[in-house]
Amino acid sequence: LMIYSGLVDSFLDDEIALLKQLTSNVALGITKFRSEALRMVAEQALRESEQRFKDFSTASSDWFWETDGELRFTYISDALKELFGMDSDALLGRRREDVASYDDLAHQAKWARHLHTLAERAPFRDFAYRVPTALGGRWLCISGVPGFGSDGEFKGYCGTGNDLSES
């Protein structure tokens, strides 16, 4: 936006101040419009990403899980219910060692190594353990990665699991 005059000093100080304020208001409006457009694009991308995750979760033969910083389950996909006849909601708030079978927990060296890995906030792969379920004891194999907030704070783990019982 440009306003000009062929005459020198044709604008009064009040008019110049008013035009500067108008310029600031227009710039603010354009910035807000652009920010709103970017927010809408980001929200759409987030919705699409969430839908992709839900589709993968539904289609997968594996199940997905997530824990908080205290290693208590905060999310377990519904596939676990189908695979093991287990209500996934009943596991929320519990730790992995709370749901493992007593005979599996007797393997102290295995559990000590796994708990050490978790304490180190390191990724792990193919940790197998036995869980009593409505369908009898089932062997689970899980893998997980730690998650951290933007401030570097440990938030918990997320990962996948599958049924090893047949093998």
Coordinates of C-alpha atoms in Angstrom, one line a residue:
L1 CA 0.0 0.0 0.0
M2 CA 1.5 3.3 -1.0
I3 CA 0.2 6.8 -0.7
Y4 CA 2.1 9.7 -2.2
S5 CA 1.8 13.3 -3.3
G6 CA 3.6 15.4 -5.8
L7 CA 3.9 18.2 -3.2
V8 CA 6.6 18.3 -0.5
D9 CA 5.2 18.0 3.0
S10 CA 1.7 17.5 1.8
F11 CA 0.7 15.3 4.8
L12 CA 0.2 16.6 8.2
D13 CA 1.7 14.9 11.3
D14 CA -1.7 13.7 12.4
E15 CA -2.4 12.2 8.9
I16 CA 1.0 10.5 9.0
A17 CA 0.4 9.0 12.4
L18 CA -3.0 7.8 11.2
L19 CA -1.6 6.2 8.1
K20 CA 1.1 4.4 10.2
Q21 CA -1.6 3.1 12.5
L22 CA -3.5 1.9 9.5
T23 CA -0.4 0.2 8.1
S24 CA 0.1 -1.6 11.4
N25 CA -3.5 -2.7 11.6
V26 CA -3.4 -4.1 8.0
A27 CA -0.1 -5.9 8.7
L28 CA -1.6 -7.4 11.9
G29 CA -4.7 -8.6 10.0
I30 CA -2.6 -10.2 7.3
T31 CA -0.4 -11.9 9.9
K32 CA -3.5 -13.3 11.7
F33 CA -5.0 -14.5 8.5
R34 CA -1.8 -16.3 7.5
S35 CA -1.5 -17.8 11.0
E36 CA -5.1 -19.0 11.0
A37 CA -4.5 -20.6 7.5
L38 CA -1.4 -22.3 8.8
R39 CA -3.2 -23.5 11.9
M40 CA -6.0 -25.0 9.8
V41 CA -3.5 -26.8 7.6
A42 CA -1.6 -28.2 10.7
E43 CA -4.9 -29.3 12.3
Q44 CA -5.9 -31.1 9.0
A45 CA -2.5 -32.8 8.8
L46 CA -2.9 -33.9 12.5
R47 CA -6.3 -35.3 11.8
E48 CA -5.0 -37.2 8.8
S49 CA -2.0 -38.5 10.8
E50 CA -4.3 -39.7 13.6
Q51 CA -6.6 -41.4 11.1
R52 CA -3.6 -43.2 9.5
F53 CA -2.5 -44.4 13.0
K54 CA -6.0 -45.7 13.7
D55 CA -6.1 -47.5 10.3
F56 CA -2.7 -49.1 10.9
S57 CA -3.8 -50.1 14.4
T58 CA -7.0 -51.6 13.2
A59 CA -5.4 -53.5 10.3
S60 CA -2.4 -54.7 12.2
S61 CA -2.2 -58.2 13.7
D62 CA 0.0 -56.7 16.4
W63 CA -1.2 -54.5 19.2
F64 CA 0.0 -51.1 20.3
W65 CA 0.7 -49.9 23.8
E66 CA 1.9 -46.7 25.6
T67 CA 3.1 -46.0 29.1
D68 CA 3.5 -42.8 31.2
G69 CA 6.8 -41.7 32.9
E70 CA 6.1 -44.2 35.7
L71 CA 5.8 -47.0 33.2
R72 CA 2.1 -47.5 33.8
F73 CA 0.0 -48.4 30.8
T74 CA -1.9 -45.4 29.4
Y75 CA -3.0 -46.9 26.1
I76 CA -3.5 -50.4 24.8
S77 CA -5.1 -50.9 21.4
D78 CA -8.3 -52.9 21.1
A79 CA -6.4 -55.7 19.1
L80 CA -5.2 -57.0 22.5
K81 CA -8.8 -57.7 23.5
E82 CA -9.4 -59.7 20.3
L83 CA -6.1 -61.6 20.5
F84 CA -6.2 -62.6 24.1
G85 CA -9.8 -62.2 25.4
M86 CA -8.4 -59.5 27.7
D87 CA -10.1 -56.2 28.4
S88 CA -7.4 -53.7 27.6
D89 CA -9.0 -51.0 29.8
A90 CA -8.4 -53.3 32.8
L91 CA -4.6 -53.0 32.2
L92 CA -4.6 -49.2 32.2
G93 CA -2.7 -47.8 35.2
R94 CA -0.8 -51.0 35.7
R95 CA 2.8 -51.8 35.0
R96 CA 4.1 -54.7 32.8
E97 CA 5.4 -56.6 35.8
D98 CA 2.0 -56.2 37.5
V99 CA 0.4 -58.3 34.7
A100 CA 3.1 -60.8 34.1
S101 CA 2.6 -64.4 35.4
Y102 CA 4.2 -65.3 38.6
D103 CA 6.3 -68.1 37.0
D104 CA 7.6 -65.6 34.4
L105 CA 8.6 -63.1 37.1
A106 CA 10.6 -65.9 38.7
H107 CA 13.1 -65.4 35.9
Q108 CA 14.7 -62.6 37.9
A109 CA 17.8 -62.1 35.6
K110 CA 15.6 -61.6 32.6
W111 CA 13.3 -59.1 34.4
A112 CA 16.3 -57.3 36.0
R113 CA 17.9 -56.8 32.5
H114 CA 14.6 -55.5 31.1
L115 CA 13.9 -53.2 34.1
H116 CA 17.5 -51.9 33.8
T117 CA 16.9 -51.1 30.1
L118 CA 13.7 -49.2 31.0
A119 CA 15.6 -47.3 33.8
E120 CA 18.2 -46.3 31.2
R121 CA 15.4 -45.0 29.0
A122 CA 16.8 -47.1 26.1
P123 CA 14.8 -48.7 23.3
F124 CA 14.2 -52.4 23.5
R125 CA 13.2 -55.1 21.1
D126 CA 11.6 -58.5 21.4
F127 CA 11.1 -58.8 25.2
A128 CA 9.1 -62.0 25.7
Y129 CA 7.0 -62.6 28.8
R130 CA 4.0 -64.7 29.9
V131 CA 0.6 -63.2 30.9
P132 CA -2.3 -65.1 32.4
T133 CA -5.5 -64.3 30.3
A134 CA -9.0 -65.5 30.0
L135 CA -7.8 -67.8 27.2
G136 CA -5.0 -69.3 29.4
G137 CA -1.4 -68.2 29.6
R138 CA -0.2 -66.3 26.6
W139 CA 3.3 -65.4 25.6
L140 CA 3.8 -61.8 24.5
C141 CA 6.7 -60.3 22.6
I142 CA 7.0 -56.5 22.9
S143 CA 9.3 -53.8 21.5
G144 CA 9.3 -50.2 22.6
V145 CA 11.0 -46.8 22.3
P146 CA 11.2 -44.1 25.0
G147 CA 9.4 -40.8 24.4
F148 CA 10.7 -37.4 25.5
G149 CA 9.0 -34.0 25.7
S150 CA 10.4 -30.9 24.0
D151 CA 12.1 -30.1 27.3
G152 CA 13.9 -33.4 27.3
E153 CA 11.7 -34.8 30.1
F154 CA 11.0 -38.6 29.9
K155 CA 7.3 -39.1 29.1
G156 CA 7.1 -42.9 28.9
Y157 CA 7.4 -45.7 26.3
C158 CA 5.3 -46.6 23.3
G159 CA 5.6 -49.8 21.3
T160 CA 4.1 -52.9 19.7
G161 CA 3.4 -56.4 20.9
N162 CA 2.5 -59.7 19.3
D163 CA 1.4 -63.2 20.4
L164 CA 4.2 -65.8 20.6
S165 CA 2.0 -68.4 22.2
E166 CA 1.8 -70.6 19.1
S167 CA 5.6 -70.7 18.6

